[in-house]
Amino acid sequence: MGRLGKFQAIVTWEQRKLENCITSSLGGGTPNTTILDYWKGTLPWIQSSDLTLDDLHSYRVNKYITEKAISKSAAKRVPAYSMAIVTRVGVGKVVIPKTDYSTSQDFVSLVGLKAEQNFLLYAVYRILRHLSDNTQGTSIKGITKKNLLESEVVLPANRQEQTMIGRLLSKLDNTIALHERKLELLKELKKAYLQQLFPKNGDKTPRLRFAGFTDNWVQRKLEDILTVSLKRNSDNLFTRKDVLSVSGEYGVVNQIMFQGRSFAGKNLENYHVLQQGGIVYTKSPLKNNPYGIIKANRGKTGIVSTLYAVYQVKDNSIPELINFYFEINSTVNNYLRPLVNKGAKNDMKVRDTDVLKGKIIWSEDLNEQTEIVNLLDRITSLIAVNEHKLDSFCELKQAYLQKLFV
């Protein structure tokens, strides 16, 4: 295992059962929900949905109960700074409330922590993750209280080392939380710009414009901007390494790099060639896009399934702007809905040419198109940078958990 600073030369770590690291444990319960007076108290009553998996330091409180509710049900008053662990619905969630609380029957609370609280919190979190990793592919119903308390914990005998490890991991979690919030704000900013930089239904101009652009946008059919591409991989110039997938979140991506392997068949001759800057319509439903999605290929030229429709962009428009225009779910859904008929197997019944019959409000000024794309690209790049930073911190946390705990 890894060690911190001056403790590297010290080898005294102890192995204990979790039950020997606490004074006692308490279960929970749900007071009668038909007796409203039970739910007008001041004691927080926590349920599994109030916690978030992998967030060890925050939780919501939506319900409060009375002392009478406790006396008339299986609910318990749990002392502040106990550890609340979800052992049934939502297995793996854990937090240490800083006030007295009560829980539903889905929890076991560890009372009287005999080790430094943050260290023990992460030790238990590691136990729960280990249990989850060992049950991949199975339907885990929960953890018994007996199995939880008999779990082995390895901890430094030196309380100061426990404190340093717990503090390190807590600071790392705080950093992760800050980056998550920053990333959320950047995504909200991009969404706001997408809504402001394109005209609403019935409007002839966007609500937000760059200086120097005053002309009205015009209504155009998509066929005024795109043409159907007939280019196929007939000469087998492209191989399985060049097969592209289309993601609602990430756009056009290399299938092997994105999904780990190619799902293409052996014969690729009829696959569509999707040029860099080309447009693809997937003709397959997604959760938020029941009629499929429309994306621009901003990467290398490759090939896509024959189920997709591929288009080229005319000289009057910038491919990237088409990508941003259809990035808002409501926009692409409203555009495709009147054009697409769904089959019995939820497949899209629409010809490639008919996809272009819909109307959009569009800027005919290439300079304005460029300004919009440049702004949205800058925000998109900031999002990507912060996603990479967040991933790095999360990987660092997992590395520490593996090295600092057995």
mmCIF file of C-alpha atoms in Angstrom:
data_model
loop_
_atom_site.group_PDB
_atom_site.id
_atom_site.type_symbol
_atom_site.label_atom_id
_atom_site.label_comp_id
_atom_site.label_asym_id
_atom_site.label_seq_id
_atom_site.Cartn_x
_atom_site.Cartn_y
_atom_site.Cartn_z
ATOM 1 C CA MET A 1 0.000 0.000 0.000
ATOM 2 C CA GLY A 2 1.089 3.626 -0.439
ATOM 3 C CA ARG A 3 2.239 5.772 2.500
ATOM 4 C CA LEU A 4 2.345 9.505 3.132
ATOM 5 C CA GLY A 5 5.455 11.521 3.983
ATOM 6 C CA LYS A 6 7.053 10.758 7.355
ATOM 7 C CA PHE A 7 4.885 7.657 7.788
ATOM 8 C CA GLN A 8 6.605 5.767 4.946
ATOM 9 C CA ALA A 9 9.057 4.156 7.332
ATOM 10 C CA ILE A 10 6.364 3.120 9.784
ATOM 11 C CA VAL A 11 4.804 -0.274 9.068
ATOM 12 C CA THR A 12 2.211 -0.545 11.845
ATOM 13 C CA TRP A 13 -1.116 -0.915 10.116
ATOM 14 C CA GLU A 14 -3.822 -2.981 11.740
ATOM 15 C CA GLN A 15 -6.531 -5.190 10.320
ATOM 16 C CA ARG A 16 -9.879 -5.048 12.067
ATOM 17 C CA LYS A 17 -13.422 -5.999 11.374
ATOM 18 C CA LEU A 18 -15.598 -2.972 10.763
ATOM 19 C CA GLU A 19 -17.675 -3.812 13.837
ATOM 20 C CA ASN A 20 -14.542 -3.276 15.947
ATOM 21 C CA CYS A 21 -14.126 0.236 14.541
ATOM 22 C CA ILE A 22 -17.446 1.455 15.954
ATOM 23 C CA THR A 23 -19.368 1.491 19.215
ATOM 24 C CA SER A 24 -22.701 0.300 17.821
ATOM 25 C CA SER A 25 -24.907 0.215 14.737
ATOM 26 C CA LEU A 26 -28.495 1.257 14.119
ATOM 27 C CA GLY A 27 -31.053 0.442 11.454
ATOM 28 C CA GLY A 28 -33.862 2.640 10.224
ATOM 29 C CA GLY A 29 -37.536 2.659 9.443
ATOM 30 C CA THR A 30 -40.381 4.606 7.879
ATOM 31 C CA PRO A 31 -43.027 6.151 10.158
ATOM 32 C CA ASN A 32 -46.647 5.787 9.059
ATOM 33 C CA THR A 33 -47.029 8.165 6.124
ATOM 34 C CA THR A 34 -50.785 8.520 6.676
ATOM 35 C CA ILE A 35 -50.251 10.179 10.069
ATOM 36 C CA LEU A 36 -49.269 13.675 8.941
ATOM 37 C CA ASP A 37 -48.267 14.824 12.426
ATOM 38 C CA TYR A 38 -45.339 12.370 12.298
ATOM 39 C CA TRP A 39 -43.884 14.379 9.405
ATOM 40 C CA LYS A 40 -44.027 17.849 10.975
ATOM 41 C CA GLY A 41 -40.937 17.540 13.150
ATOM 42 C CA THR A 42 -37.383 18.854 13.019
ATOM 43 C CA LEU A 43 -35.334 15.637 12.895
ATOM 44 C CA PRO A 44 -33.989 14.994 9.359
ATOM 45 C CA TRP A 45 -35.291 11.726 7.912
ATOM 46 C CA ILE A 46 -32.949 10.566 5.172
ATOM 47 C CA GLN A 47 -33.795 8.150 2.382
ATOM 48 C CA SER A 48 -31.585 6.625 -0.315
ATOM 49 C CA SER A 49 -32.645 9.144 -2.986
ATOM 50 C CA ASP A 50 -31.272 11.965 -0.796
ATOM 51 C CA LEU A 51 -27.726 10.686 -1.356
ATOM 52 C CA THR A 52 -25.694 10.573 -4.561
ATOM 53 C CA LEU A 53 -23.432 7.655 -5.429
ATOM 54 C CA ASP A 54 -19.723 8.571 -5.080
ATOM 55 C CA ASP A 55 -20.560 11.861 -3.305
ATOM 56 C CA LEU A 56 -19.407 11.271 0.271
ATOM 57 C CA HIS A 57 -19.840 14.782 1.618
ATOM 58 C CA SER A 58 -23.296 16.071 0.713
ATOM 59 C CA TYR A 59 -26.915 14.976 0.810
ATOM 60 C CA ARG A 60 -30.379 16.496 0.638
ATOM 61 C CA VAL A 61 -32.996 16.466 3.371
ATOM 62 C CA ASN A 62 -36.550 16.539 2.069
ATOM 63 C CA LYS A 63 -38.439 15.186 5.080
ATOM 64 C CA TYR A 64 -38.432 15.749 8.833
ATOM 65 C CA ILE A 65 -40.069 13.685 11.559
ATOM 66 C CA THR A 66 -41.078 14.077 15.206
ATOM 67 C CA GLU A 67 -39.948 12.279 18.352
ATOM 68 C CA LYS A 68 -43.360 10.645 18.451
ATOM 69 C CA ALA A 69 -42.765 9.220 14.981
ATOM 70 C CA ILE A 70 -39.599 7.601 16.312
ATOM 71 C CA SER A 71 -41.354 6.109 19.323
ATOM 72 C CA LYS A 72 -44.097 4.648 17.114
ATOM 73 C CA SER A 73 -41.928 3.166 14.327
ATOM 74 C CA ALA A 74 -38.651 1.396 13.584
ATOM 75 C CA ALA A 75 -37.007 4.762 12.857
ATOM 76 C CA LYS A 76 -34.157 5.709 15.200
ATOM 77 C CA ARG A 77 -32.527 8.951 16.296
ATOM 78 C CA VAL A 78 -28.910 8.589 15.168
ATOM 79 C CA PRO A 79 -26.231 10.805 16.754
ATOM 80 C CA ALA A 80 -24.440 13.402 14.652
ATOM 81 C CA TYR A 81 -21.196 12.292 12.986
ATOM 82 C CA SER A 82 -22.362 8.708 12.635
ATOM 83 C CA MET A 83 -21.938 7.073 9.230
ATOM 84 C CA ALA A 84 -25.112 6.482 7.210
ATOM 85 C CA ILE A 85 -24.689 3.609 4.728
ATOM 86 C CA VAL A 86 -27.272 2.559 2.164
ATOM 87 C CA THR A 87 -27.393 -1.240 2.270
ATOM 88 C CA ARG A 88 -30.525 -1.906 0.233
ATOM 89 C CA VAL A 89 -32.008 0.290 -2.516
ATOM 90 C CA GLY A 90 -29.083 2.326 -3.869
ATOM 91 C CA VAL A 91 -26.333 0.162 -2.400
ATOM 92 C CA GLY A 92 -22.985 1.924 -2.079
ATOM 93 C CA LYS A 93 -24.077 5.411 -1.000
ATOM 94 C CA VAL A 94 -22.512 6.652 2.218
ATOM 95 C CA VAL A 95 -22.245 9.949 4.108
ATOM 96 C CA ILE A 96 -21.513 11.311 7.610
ATOM 97 C CA PRO A 97 -24.263 13.773 8.660
ATOM 98 C CA LYS A 98 -23.118 16.567 10.981
ATOM 99 C CA THR A 99 -26.422 16.667 12.878
ATOM 100 C CA ASP A 100 -28.637 14.080 14.515
ATOM 101 C CA TYR A 101 -30.735 12.289 11.921
ATOM 102 C CA SER A 102 -32.992 9.344 11.176
ATOM 103 C CA THR A 103 -33.126 7.078 8.128
ATOM 104 C CA SER A 104 -35.350 4.746 6.194
ATOM 105 C CA GLN A 105 -34.982 0.977 6.502
ATOM 106 C CA ASP A 106 -32.544 1.020 3.572
ATOM 107 C CA PHE A 107 -29.725 2.206 5.850
ATOM 108 C CA VAL A 108 -27.366 0.929 8.486
ATOM 109 C CA SER A 109 -25.769 3.687 10.581
ATOM 110 C CA LEU A 110 -22.408 3.190 12.281
ATOM 111 C CA VAL A 111 -22.305 4.982 15.638
ATOM 112 C CA GLY A 112 -19.276 5.980 17.711
ATOM 113 C CA LEU A 113 -16.535 5.841 15.092
ATOM 114 C CA LYS A 114 -13.283 4.692 16.723
ATOM 115 C CA ALA A 115 -11.105 5.658 13.768
ATOM 116 C CA GLU A 116 -10.648 9.117 12.255
ATOM 117 C CA GLN A 117 -14.014 9.755 10.607
ATOM 118 C CA ASN A 118 -12.857 10.747 7.110
ATOM 119 C CA PHE A 119 -10.393 7.869 6.928
ATOM 120 C CA LEU A 120 -13.075 5.395 7.975
ATOM 121 C CA LEU A 121 -15.541 6.980 5.557
ATOM 122 C CA TYR A 122 -13.230 6.305 2.617
ATOM 123 C CA ALA A 123 -12.355 2.853 3.940
ATOM 124 C CA VAL A 124 -16.050 1.937 3.977
ATOM 125 C CA TYR A 125 -16.519 3.532 0.556
ATOM 126 C CA ARG A 126 -13.690 1.326 -0.738
ATOM 127 C CA ILE A 127 -15.394 -1.743 0.767
ATOM 128 C CA LEU A 128 -18.656 -0.844 -0.955
ATOM 129 C CA ARG A 129 -16.909 -0.272 -4.304
ATOM 130 C CA HIS A 130 -15.103 -3.605 -3.967
ATOM 131 C CA LEU A 131 -18.412 -5.329 -3.349
ATOM 132 C CA SER A 132 -19.905 -3.631 -6.370
ATOM 133 C CA ASP A 133 -16.941 -4.582 -8.599
ATOM 134 C CA ASN A 134 -17.265 -8.223 -7.541
ATOM 135 C CA THR A 135 -20.955 -8.311 -8.437
ATOM 136 C CA GLN A 136 -20.749 -6.827 -11.965
ATOM 137 C CA GLY A 137 -23.320 -8.474 -14.212
ATOM 138 C CA THR A 138 -25.423 -9.646 -11.277
ATOM 139 C CA SER A 139 -28.496 -8.108 -9.733
ATOM 140 C CA ILE A 140 -27.258 -7.031 -6.312
ATOM 141 C CA LYS A 141 -30.216 -6.665 -3.941
ATOM 142 C CA GLY A 142 -28.297 -5.345 -0.965
ATOM 143 C CA ILE A 143 -25.734 -5.931 1.752
ATOM 144 C CA THR A 144 -26.668 -7.656 4.970
ATOM 145 C CA LYS A 145 -25.769 -5.867 8.176
ATOM 146 C CA LYS A 146 -23.794 -8.946 9.251
ATOM 147 C CA ASN A 147 -21.670 -8.985 6.079
ATOM 148 C CA LEU A 148 -21.050 -5.255 6.310
ATOM 149 C CA LEU A 149 -19.895 -5.332 9.928
ATOM 150 C CA GLU A 150 -17.688 -8.383 9.315
ATOM 151 C CA SER A 151 -15.872 -6.650 6.451
ATOM 152 C CA GLU A 152 -12.161 -6.205 7.075
ATOM 153 C CA VAL A 153 -10.668 -2.716 7.408
ATOM 154 C CA VAL A 154 -6.921 -2.085 7.329
ATOM 155 C CA LEU A 155 -5.929 1.167 9.018
ATOM 156 C CA PRO A 156 -2.838 2.873 10.405
ATOM 157 C CA ALA A 157 -2.346 2.496 14.115
ATOM 158 C CA ASN A 158 -1.202 6.115 14.128
ATOM 159 C CA ARG A 159 -4.266 8.385 14.344
ATOM 160 C CA GLN A 160 -2.353 11.261 12.761
ATOM 161 C CA GLU A 161 -1.717 9.218 9.622
ATOM 162 C CA GLN A 162 -5.414 8.344 9.442
ATOM 163 C CA THR A 163 -6.185 12.065 9.644
ATOM 164 C CA MET A 164 -3.728 12.961 6.885
ATOM 165 C CA ILE A 165 -5.121 10.306 4.538
ATOM 166 C CA GLY A 166 -8.701 11.324 5.242
ATOM 167 C CA ARG A 167 -7.858 15.004 4.754
ATOM 168 C CA LEU A 168 -6.072 14.303 1.460
ATOM 169 C CA LEU A 169 -9.012 12.407 0.025
ATOM 170 C CA SER A 170 -11.512 14.987 1.309
ATOM 171 C CA LYS A 171 -9.583 17.806 -0.382
ATOM 172 C CA LEU A 172 -9.477 15.790 -3.588
ATOM 173 C CA ASP A 173 -13.232 15.250 -3.410
ATOM 174 C CA ASN A 174 -13.744 18.986 -2.859
ATOM 175 C CA THR A 175 -11.634 19.693 -5.946
ATOM 176 C CA ILE A 176 -13.703 17.200 -7.948
ATOM 177 C CA ALA A 177 -16.924 18.848 -6.744
ATOM 178 C CA LEU A 178 -15.672 22.302 -7.794
ATOM 179 C CA HIS A 179 -14.757 21.043 -11.269
ATOM 180 C CA GLU A 180 -18.105 19.291 -11.593
ATOM 181 C CA ARG A 181 -19.864 22.562 -10.779
ATOM 182 C CA LYS A 182 -17.666 24.523 -13.203
ATOM 183 C CA LEU A 183 -18.397 21.979 -15.925
ATOM 184 C CA GLU A 184 -22.118 22.176 -15.204
ATOM 185 C CA LEU A 185 -22.016 25.986 -15.466
ATOM 186 C CA LEU A 186 -20.134 25.842 -18.783
ATOM 187 C CA LYS A 187 -22.723 23.443 -20.209
ATOM 188 C CA GLU A 188 -25.517 25.713 -19.007
ATOM 189 C CA LEU A 189 -23.747 28.685 -20.637
ATOM 190 C CA LYS A 190 -23.469 26.846 -23.955
ATOM 191 C CA LYS A 191 -27.125 25.849 -23.812
ATOM 192 C CA ALA A 192 -28.102 29.480 -23.163
ATOM 193 C CA TYR A 193 -26.024 30.683 -26.127
ATOM 194 C CA LEU A 194 -27.547 28.019 -28.388
ATOM 195 C CA GLN A 195 -30.987 29.300 -27.467
ATOM 196 C CA GLN A 196 -30.038 32.960 -27.940
ATOM 197 C CA LEU A 197 -27.948 32.752 -31.132
ATOM 198 C CA PHE A 198 -30.685 31.175 -33.270
ATOM 199 C CA PRO A 199 -34.119 32.751 -33.898
ATOM 200 C CA LYS A 200 -37.109 31.391 -32.017
ATOM 201 C CA ASN A 201 -40.142 30.177 -33.988
ATOM 202 C CA GLY A 202 -41.677 33.139 -35.800
ATOM 203 C CA ASP A 203 -38.684 35.448 -35.201
ATOM 204 C CA LYS A 204 -36.539 36.734 -38.044
ATOM 205 C CA THR A 205 -33.468 37.524 -35.946
ATOM 206 C CA PRO A 206 -31.744 35.927 -32.951
ATOM 207 C CA ARG A 207 -32.083 37.562 -29.554
ATOM 208 C CA LEU A 208 -28.288 37.848 -29.357
ATOM 209 C CA ARG A 209 -26.248 39.104 -32.316
ATOM 210 C CA PHE A 210 -22.709 40.171 -33.011
ATOM 211 C CA ALA A 211 -22.021 43.807 -33.803
ATOM 212 C CA GLY A 212 -22.348 44.730 -37.470
ATOM 213 C CA PHE A 213 -24.980 42.147 -38.417
ATOM 214 C CA THR A 214 -28.488 43.529 -38.863
ATOM 215 C CA ASP A 215 -30.052 41.632 -41.789
ATOM 216 C CA ASN A 216 -33.040 39.403 -41.105
ATOM 217 C CA TRP A 217 -32.523 35.673 -41.209
ATOM 218 C CA VAL A 218 -34.555 33.893 -43.877
ATOM 219 C CA GLN A 219 -36.705 30.789 -44.007
ATOM 220 C CA ARG A 220 -35.092 28.066 -46.084
ATOM 221 C CA LYS A 221 -35.722 24.424 -46.783
ATOM 222 C CA LEU A 222 -32.821 22.268 -45.682
ATOM 223 C CA GLU A 223 -32.452 21.189 -49.322
ATOM 224 C CA ASP A 224 -31.326 24.780 -50.038
ATOM 225 C CA ILE A 225 -28.340 24.125 -47.772
ATOM 226 C CA LEU A 226 -27.642 20.379 -48.146
ATOM 227 C CA THR A 227 -27.551 17.844 -50.950
ATOM 228 C CA VAL A 228 -27.706 14.059 -50.675
ATOM 229 C CA SER A 229 -24.260 12.455 -50.946
ATOM 230 C CA LEU A 230 -24.161 9.324 -53.103
ATOM 231 C CA LYS A 231 -20.502 8.477 -52.514
ATOM 232 C CA ARG A 232 -19.987 4.880 -51.350
ATOM 233 C CA ASN A 233 -16.943 2.892 -50.279
ATOM 234 C CA SER A 234 -17.104 0.926 -53.541
ATOM 235 C CA ASP A 235 -13.323 0.795 -53.961
ATOM 236 C CA ASN A 236 -12.817 -0.395 -50.356
ATOM 237 C CA LEU A 237 -10.516 2.534 -49.732
ATOM 238 C CA PHE A 238 -11.823 2.657 -46.162
ATOM 239 C CA THR A 239 -11.575 -0.251 -43.716
ATOM 240 C CA ARG A 240 -13.130 -1.194 -40.372
ATOM 241 C CA LYS A 241 -10.666 1.199 -38.724
ATOM 242 C CA ASP A 242 -12.421 4.049 -40.519
ATOM 243 C CA VAL A 243 -15.989 3.203 -39.465
ATOM 244 C CA LEU A 244 -17.681 6.098 -37.693
ATOM 245 C CA SER A 245 -20.422 6.117 -35.059
ATOM 246 C CA VAL A 246 -22.772 8.980 -34.245
ATOM 247 C CA SER A 247 -23.379 9.919 -30.608
ATOM 248 C CA GLY A 248 -25.976 12.331 -29.305
ATOM 249 C CA GLU A 249 -23.467 13.771 -26.832
ATOM 250 C CA TYR A 250 -20.163 13.477 -28.686
ATOM 251 C CA GLY A 251 -21.236 13.756 -32.331
ATOM 252 C CA VAL A 252 -19.400 11.839 -35.047
ATOM 253 C CA VAL A 253 -16.652 9.660 -33.556
ATOM 254 C CA ASN A 254 -14.409 6.830 -34.640
ATOM 255 C CA GLN A 255 -16.272 3.645 -33.698
ATOM 256 C CA ILE A 256 -13.253 1.704 -32.438
ATOM 257 C CA MET A 257 -11.901 4.611 -30.395
ATOM 258 C CA PHE A 258 -15.326 5.370 -28.926
ATOM 259 C CA GLN A 259 -16.752 1.884 -28.363
ATOM 260 C CA GLY A 260 -13.613 -0.230 -28.152
ATOM 261 C CA ARG A 261 -14.278 -2.273 -31.288
ATOM 262 C CA SER A 262 -15.911 -2.150 -34.706
ATOM 263 C CA PHE A 263 -19.448 -3.438 -35.147
ATOM 264 C CA ALA A 264 -19.285 -3.285 -38.938
ATOM 265 C CA GLY A 265 -19.822 -6.334 -41.126
ATOM 266 C CA LYS A 266 -17.177 -7.825 -43.406
ATOM 267 C CA ASN A 267 -18.474 -6.159 -46.576
ATOM 268 C CA LEU A 268 -18.012 -2.404 -46.402
ATOM 269 C CA GLU A 269 -18.487 -1.585 -50.084
ATOM 270 C CA ASN A 270 -21.954 -0.104 -49.643
ATOM 271 C CA TYR A 271 -21.062 1.998 -46.606
ATOM 272 C CA HIS A 272 -21.536 5.731 -47.082
ATOM 273 C CA VAL A 273 -18.418 7.867 -47.226
ATOM 274 C CA LEU A 274 -18.818 10.699 -44.731
ATOM 275 C CA GLN A 275 -16.416 13.458 -45.659
ATOM 276 C CA GLN A 276 -14.940 15.825 -43.116
ATOM 277 C CA GLY A 277 -17.552 18.584 -42.990
ATOM 278 C CA GLY A 278 -20.297 16.258 -44.206
ATOM 279 C CA ILE A 279 -23.653 15.891 -42.436
ATOM 280 C CA VAL A 280 -25.187 12.616 -41.236
ATOM 281 C CA TYR A 281 -28.728 11.760 -40.153
ATOM 282 C CA THR A 282 -28.884 8.572 -38.102
ATOM 283 C CA LYS A 283 -32.474 7.345 -38.733
ATOM 284 C CA SER A 284 -32.426 5.646 -35.336
ATOM 285 C CA PRO A 285 -34.147 6.757 -32.114
ATOM 286 C CA LEU A 286 -32.400 7.863 -28.961
ATOM 287 C CA LYS A 287 -33.917 8.488 -25.546
ATOM 288 C CA ASN A 288 -34.029 12.260 -26.028
ATOM 289 C CA ASN A 289 -34.317 12.161 -29.814
ATOM 290 C CA PRO A 290 -37.091 9.784 -30.918
ATOM 291 C CA TYR A 291 -36.612 10.633 -34.601
ATOM 292 C CA GLY A 292 -32.821 10.423 -34.675
ATOM 293 C CA ILE A 293 -30.118 13.087 -34.740
ATOM 294 C CA ILE A 294 -28.356 15.269 -37.304
ATOM 295 C CA LYS A 295 -24.623 15.840 -36.848
ATOM 296 C CA ALA A 296 -21.643 17.262 -38.759
ATOM 297 C CA ASN A 297 -18.448 15.256 -39.125
ATOM 298 C CA ARG A 298 -15.819 17.499 -37.566
ATOM 299 C CA GLY A 299 -13.150 14.808 -37.623
ATOM 300 C CA LYS A 300 -11.486 12.729 -40.314
ATOM 301 C CA THR A 301 -13.297 11.368 -43.356
ATOM 302 C CA GLY A 302 -14.636 7.862 -42.750
ATOM 303 C CA ILE A 303 -17.553 5.575 -43.507
ATOM 304 C CA VAL A 304 -20.938 5.068 -41.846
ATOM 305 C CA SER A 305 -23.640 2.419 -41.932
ATOM 306 C CA THR A 306 -25.954 2.122 -44.910
ATOM 307 C CA LEU A 307 -28.807 2.819 -42.466
ATOM 308 C CA TYR A 308 -27.677 6.430 -42.194
ATOM 309 C CA ALA A 309 -28.306 9.300 -44.597
ATOM 310 C CA VAL A 310 -25.291 11.400 -45.618
ATOM 311 C CA TYR A 311 -25.288 14.925 -47.020
ATOM 312 C CA GLN A 312 -22.885 17.489 -48.414
ATOM 313 C CA VAL A 313 -23.060 21.151 -47.455
ATOM 314 C CA LYS A 314 -23.503 23.770 -50.168
ATOM 315 C CA ASP A 315 -21.193 26.773 -50.398
ATOM 316 C CA ASN A 316 -23.757 29.060 -48.744
ATOM 317 C CA SER A 317 -23.333 27.503 -45.322
ATOM 318 C CA ILE A 318 -20.808 26.310 -42.744
ATOM 319 C CA PRO A 319 -21.151 22.646 -41.644
ATOM 320 C CA GLU A 320 -20.321 23.449 -38.018
ATOM 321 C CA LEU A 321 -23.278 25.842 -37.778
ATOM 322 C CA ILE A 322 -25.648 23.122 -38.958
ATOM 323 C CA ASN A 323 -24.237 20.915 -36.209
ATOM 324 C CA PHE A 324 -24.884 23.587 -33.563
ATOM 325 C CA TYR A 325 -28.328 24.404 -34.975
ATOM 326 C CA PHE A 326 -29.511 20.822 -34.457
ATOM 327 C CA GLU A 327 -27.697 20.348 -31.125
ATOM 328 C CA ILE A 328 -30.726 21.454 -29.110
ATOM 329 C CA ASN A 329 -32.991 18.441 -28.647
ATOM 330 C CA SER A 330 -36.226 20.361 -29.128
ATOM 331 C CA THR A 331 -34.951 21.851 -32.401
ATOM 332 C CA VAL A 332 -33.990 18.566 -34.044
ATOM 333 C CA ASN A 333 -37.084 16.798 -32.680
ATOM 334 C CA ASN A 334 -39.469 19.486 -33.937
ATOM 335 C CA TYR A 335 -37.750 19.553 -37.312
ATOM 336 C CA LEU A 336 -37.842 15.774 -37.883
ATOM 337 C CA ARG A 337 -41.253 14.985 -36.354
ATOM 338 C CA PRO A 338 -43.407 15.966 -39.391
ATOM 339 C CA LEU A 339 -40.983 14.354 -41.851
ATOM 340 C CA VAL A 340 -40.490 10.914 -40.298
ATOM 341 C CA ASN A 341 -42.864 7.962 -40.049
ATOM 342 C CA LYS A 342 -41.962 5.351 -37.478
ATOM 343 C CA GLY A 343 -42.273 1.694 -38.387
ATOM 344 C CA ALA A 344 -43.565 -1.145 -36.225
ATOM 345 C CA LYS A 345 -39.998 -1.837 -35.046
ATOM 346 C CA ASN A 346 -39.423 1.838 -34.170
ATOM 347 C CA ASP A 347 -37.365 2.300 -37.340
ATOM 348 C CA MET A 348 -37.415 5.538 -39.336
ATOM 349 C CA LYS A 349 -39.493 5.473 -42.522
ATOM 350 C CA VAL A 350 -38.126 8.418 -44.480
ATOM 351 C CA ARG A 351 -36.198 8.861 -47.716
ATOM 352 C CA ASP A 352 -32.899 10.686 -47.646
ATOM 353 C CA THR A 353 -34.279 13.447 -49.871
ATOM 354 C CA ASP A 354 -37.412 13.905 -47.749
ATOM 355 C CA VAL A 355 -35.303 14.701 -44.688
ATOM 356 C CA LEU A 356 -34.375 17.926 -46.494
ATOM 357 C CA LYS A 357 -37.974 19.091 -47.042
ATOM 358 C CA GLY A 358 -38.307 20.743 -43.641
ATOM 359 C CA LYS A 359 -37.828 24.476 -43.105
ATOM 360 C CA ILE A 360 -35.394 26.326 -40.874
ATOM 361 C CA ILE A 361 -34.613 30.002 -40.185
ATOM 362 C CA TRP A 362 -31.100 30.649 -41.433
ATOM 363 C CA SER A 363 -28.486 33.391 -41.755
ATOM 364 C CA GLU A 364 -27.278 33.921 -45.326
ATOM 365 C CA ASP A 365 -24.229 35.862 -44.134
ATOM 366 C CA LEU A 366 -21.202 33.554 -43.995
ATOM 367 C CA ASN A 367 -19.364 36.026 -41.772
ATOM 368 C CA GLU A 368 -22.165 35.900 -39.190
ATOM 369 C CA GLN A 369 -22.221 32.116 -39.408
ATOM 370 C CA THR A 370 -18.473 32.102 -38.740
ATOM 371 C CA GLU A 371 -18.783 34.385 -35.693
ATOM 372 C CA ILE A 372 -21.454 32.140 -34.162
ATOM 373 C CA VAL A 373 -19.404 28.989 -34.764
ATOM 374 C CA ASN A 374 -16.242 30.560 -33.328
ATOM 375 C CA LEU A 375 -18.011 31.540 -30.092
ATOM 376 C CA LEU A 376 -19.671 28.159 -29.626
ATOM 377 C CA ASP A 377 -16.418 26.391 -30.467
ATOM 378 C CA ARG A 378 -14.592 28.306 -27.741
ATOM 379 C CA ILE A 379 -17.170 27.260 -25.155
ATOM 380 C CA THR A 380 -17.129 23.668 -26.438
ATOM 381 C CA SER A 381 -13.326 23.613 -26.105
ATOM 382 C CA LEU A 382 -13.549 24.906 -22.520
ATOM 383 C CA ILE A 383 -16.031 22.140 -21.743
ATOM 384 C CA ALA A 384 -13.686 19.517 -23.213
ATOM 385 C CA VAL A 385 -10.698 20.855 -21.224
ATOM 386 C CA ASN A 386 -12.649 20.805 -17.973
ATOM 387 C CA GLU A 387 -14.018 17.318 -18.693
ATOM 388 C CA HIS A 388 -10.427 16.143 -19.133
ATOM 389 C CA LYS A 389 -9.368 17.794 -15.856
ATOM 390 C CA LEU A 390 -12.318 16.254 -14.035
ATOM 391 C CA ASP A 391 -11.522 12.797 -15.432
ATOM 392 C CA SER A 392 -7.895 13.205 -14.309
ATOM 393 C CA PHE A 393 -8.902 14.093 -10.748
ATOM 394 C CA CYS A 394 -11.341 11.169 -10.612
ATOM 395 C CA GLU A 395 -8.624 8.798 -11.831
ATOM 396 C CA LEU A 396 -6.227 10.214 -9.237
ATOM 397 C CA LYS A 397 -8.796 9.599 -6.512
ATOM 398 C CA GLN A 398 -9.246 5.981 -7.561
ATOM 399 C CA ALA A 399 -5.474 5.524 -7.664
ATOM 400 C CA TYR A 400 -5.163 6.870 -4.110
ATOM 401 C CA LEU A 401 -7.981 4.616 -2.921
ATOM 402 C CA GLN A 402 -6.202 1.593 -4.361
ATOM 403 C CA LYS A 403 -2.771 2.520 -2.989
ATOM 404 C CA LEU A 404 -3.798 3.792 0.452
ATOM 405 C CA PHE A 405 -6.251 1.002 1.242
ATOM 406 C CA VAL A 406 -5.808 -2.745 0.928
#
